[in-house]
Amino acid sequence: MENIHSDTRPELELRAKVLLAESYEKEKHWLEAVQVWKQILETPADILADMGKPLYHLALCLAKIELPREAEQYWKECEIKSQSDEKNAASMQLALLYLDQKSLTNLANQLGVISRNLASSKDWKNSYFTLENLQELFVKAEKFALNEERSE
């Protein structure tokens, strides 16, 4: 990043920052990745066409450093602003977060968000989560709901 000068094309600077953030993630340097993803989100909209990837990955890194509320905020924003795979991946992450938090109401609402756009299982296409991951989530949610029902 030191070699990027003020006269560097903004698209190249953005690409360099994305590569740096991804590198930090691969090395599990979550705090550094958070900082770079936040810098990326400051990129003007005419250069950063879809905010989905930085929002999703920022949330993922925040979750890794055990900041679930902050992660939730960015995944929700990703659901709204993304036009790519990250939108459904953020929905999945939120459902998993609510399952982990044992929040049945939030979980049920999130599963509704996920299934709203699916006429059938064939409609699920995502580079982050497979159809099997989605099915597993619904199975876990069902077991959780049944256990909650029994304990009342």
CSV table of C-alpha atoms in Angstrom, one decimal:
chain,number,residue,atom,x,y,z
A,1,MET,CA,0.0,0.0,0.0
A,2,GLU,CA,3.0,2.3,0.5
A,3,ASN,CA,3.6,2.3,-3.2
A,4,ILE,CA,0.1,3.7,-4.0
A,5,HIS,CA,0.5,7.4,-4.7
A,6,SER,CA,-2.1,10.1,-5.0
A,7,ASP,CA,-2.0,9.9,-8.8
A,8,THR,CA,-2.9,6.2,-8.8
A,9,ARG,CA,-6.2,5.4,-10.5
A,10,PRO,CA,-8.9,5.0,-7.8
A,11,GLU,CA,-10.0,1.6,-9.3
A,12,LEU,CA,-6.5,0.3,-8.9
A,13,GLU,CA,-6.2,1.7,-5.3
A,14,LEU,CA,-9.6,0.0,-4.5
A,15,ARG,CA,-8.4,-3.3,-6.0
A,16,ALA,CA,-5.1,-3.1,-3.9
A,17,LYS,CA,-7.1,-2.5,-0.7
A,18,VAL,CA,-9.4,-5.4,-1.4
A,19,LEU,CA,-6.4,-7.7,-2.0
A,20,LEU,CA,-4.8,-6.5,1.2
A,21,ALA,CA,-8.0,-7.0,3.3
A,22,GLU,CA,-8.4,-10.5,1.8
A,23,SER,CA,-4.8,-11.3,2.6
A,24,TYR,CA,-5.3,-10.2,6.2
A,25,GLU,CA,-8.4,-12.4,6.4
A,26,LYS,CA,-6.5,-15.4,5.1
A,27,GLU,CA,-3.8,-14.8,7.7
A,28,LYS,CA,-6.5,-14.4,10.4
A,29,HIS,CA,-5.4,-10.8,11.2
A,30,TRP,CA,-8.9,-9.8,11.9
A,31,LEU,CA,-8.3,-6.3,13.3
A,32,GLU,CA,-6.1,-5.3,10.3
A,33,ALA,CA,-8.8,-6.6,8.0
A,34,VAL,CA,-11.5,-4.7,9.8
A,35,GLN,CA,-9.5,-1.5,9.3
A,36,VAL,CA,-9.0,-2.0,5.6
A,37,TRP,CA,-12.6,-3.1,4.9
A,38,LYS,CA,-13.7,0.1,6.7
A,39,GLN,CA,-11.4,2.2,4.4
A,40,ILE,CA,-12.8,0.4,1.4
A,41,LEU,CA,-16.4,1.4,2.5
A,42,GLU,CA,-15.3,5.0,2.3
A,43,THR,CA,-14.7,4.6,-1.4
A,44,PRO,CA,-17.0,6.8,-3.6
A,45,ALA,CA,-20.0,5.0,-5.0
A,46,ASP,CA,-19.0,5.6,-8.6
A,47,ILE,CA,-15.9,3.5,-7.9
A,48,LEU,CA,-17.3,1.0,-5.4
A,49,ALA,CA,-20.4,-0.1,-7.4
A,50,ASP,CA,-21.6,-2.8,-5.0
A,51,MET,CA,-20.9,-2.5,-1.2
A,52,GLY,CA,-21.9,-6.1,-0.6
A,53,LYS,CA,-18.4,-7.6,-0.5
A,54,PRO,CA,-16.8,-5.1,1.9
A,55,LEU,CA,-19.9,-5.0,4.2
A,56,TYR,CA,-20.1,-8.8,4.3
A,57,HIS,CA,-16.4,-9.3,5.0
A,58,LEU,CA,-16.2,-6.5,7.5
A,59,ALA,CA,-19.1,-8.2,9.4
A,60,LEU,CA,-17.3,-11.5,9.2
A,61,CYS,CA,-14.1,-10.1,10.6
A,62,LEU,CA,-16.1,-8.4,13.4
A,63,ALA,CA,-17.7,-11.7,14.3
A,64,LYS,CA,-14.3,-13.3,14.4
A,65,ILE,CA,-13.1,-10.8,17.0
A,66,GLU,CA,-16.3,-11.4,19.0
A,67,LEU,CA,-18.2,-8.3,18.2
A,68,PRO,CA,-21.5,-9.8,17.2
A,69,ARG,CA,-23.6,-6.7,17.5
A,70,GLU,CA,-21.4,-4.8,15.2
A,71,ALA,CA,-21.3,-7.7,12.8
A,72,GLU,CA,-25.1,-7.9,12.9
A,73,GLN,CA,-25.3,-4.2,12.0
A,74,TYR,CA,-23.1,-4.6,8.9
A,75,TRP,CA,-24.7,-7.9,7.7
A,76,LYS,CA,-28.1,-6.1,7.9
A,77,GLU,CA,-26.7,-3.2,5.9
A,78,CYS,CA,-25.3,-5.8,3.4
A,79,GLU,CA,-28.8,-7.3,3.0
A,80,ILE,CA,-30.1,-3.9,2.0
A,81,LYS,CA,-27.2,-2.6,-0.1
A,82,SER,CA,-25.8,-5.6,-1.8
A,83,GLN,CA,-26.7,-6.7,-5.3
A,84,SER,CA,-24.5,-9.9,-5.2
A,85,ASP,CA,-24.0,-13.2,-3.5
A,86,GLU,CA,-23.1,-11.4,-0.3
A,87,LYS,CA,-26.7,-10.4,0.2
A,88,ASN,CA,-27.9,-14.0,0.7
A,89,ALA,CA,-24.7,-14.8,2.6
A,90,ALA,CA,-25.4,-12.0,5.0
A,91,SER,CA,-28.9,-13.4,5.5
A,92,MET,CA,-27.4,-16.8,6.3
A,93,GLN,CA,-24.9,-15.3,8.7
A,94,LEU,CA,-27.6,-13.4,10.5
A,95,ALA,CA,-29.7,-16.6,10.9
A,96,LEU,CA,-26.6,-18.4,12.2
A,97,LEU,CA,-26.0,-15.6,14.6
A,98,TYR,CA,-29.5,-15.6,15.9
A,99,LEU,CA,-29.4,-19.4,16.3
A,100,ASP,CA,-26.2,-19.1,18.3
A,101,GLN,CA,-27.8,-16.4,20.4
A,102,LYS,CA,-30.8,-18.6,20.9
A,103,SER,CA,-33.1,-15.8,19.7
A,104,LEU,CA,-36.1,-17.7,18.3
A,105,THR,CA,-38.0,-14.6,17.1
A,106,ASN,CA,-35.1,-13.1,15.3
A,107,LEU,CA,-34.2,-16.5,13.8
A,108,ALA,CA,-37.7,-17.1,12.6
A,109,ASN,CA,-37.8,-13.7,11.0
A,110,GLN,CA,-34.4,-14.2,9.3
A,111,LEU,CA,-35.4,-17.6,7.9
A,112,GLY,CA,-38.4,-15.8,6.5
A,113,VAL,CA,-36.1,-13.3,4.8
A,114,ILE,CA,-34.1,-16.1,3.3
A,115,SER,CA,-37.0,-18.2,2.1
A,116,ARG,CA,-39.0,-15.2,0.7
A,117,ASN,CA,-37.0,-15.2,-2.5
A,118,LEU,CA,-36.9,-19.0,-3.0
A,119,ALA,CA,-39.7,-20.7,-4.9
A,120,SER,CA,-37.8,-24.0,-4.6
A,121,SER,CA,-34.4,-25.3,-3.5
A,122,LYS,CA,-33.3,-24.9,-7.1
A,123,ASP,CA,-33.4,-21.2,-6.7
A,124,TRP,CA,-30.5,-21.2,-4.1
A,125,LYS,CA,-27.3,-20.2,-5.7
A,126,ASN,CA,-24.6,-18.8,-3.5
A,127,SER,CA,-20.8,-18.9,-3.6
A,128,TYR,CA,-20.5,-18.6,0.2
A,129,PHE,CA,-23.1,-21.1,1.3
A,130,THR,CA,-24.2,-24.3,-0.5
A,131,LEU,CA,-27.7,-25.6,-0.6
A,132,GLU,CA,-26.6,-28.2,1.9
A,133,ASN,CA,-25.6,-25.4,4.3
A,134,LEU,CA,-29.0,-23.8,3.9
A,135,GLN,CA,-30.8,-27.1,4.5
A,136,GLU,CA,-28.6,-27.7,7.6
A,137,LEU,CA,-29.5,-24.3,8.9
A,138,PHE,CA,-33.3,-25.1,8.6
A,139,VAL,CA,-32.8,-28.4,10.3
A,140,LYS,CA,-30.9,-26.8,13.2
A,141,ALA,CA,-33.6,-24.1,13.5
A,142,GLU,CA,-36.3,-26.7,13.6
A,143,LYS,CA,-34.6,-28.6,16.4
A,144,PHE,CA,-34.0,-25.4,18.3
A,145,ALA,CA,-37.7,-24.4,17.9
A,146,LEU,CA,-38.9,-27.8,19.1
A,147,ASN,CA,-36.6,-27.7,22.1
A,148,GLU,CA,-37.9,-24.2,23.0
A,149,GLU,CA,-41.5,-25.4,22.7
A,150,ARG,CA,-40.8,-28.3,25.0
A,151,SER,CA,-39.1,-26.2,27.6
A,152,GLU,CA,-42.1,-23.8,27.9
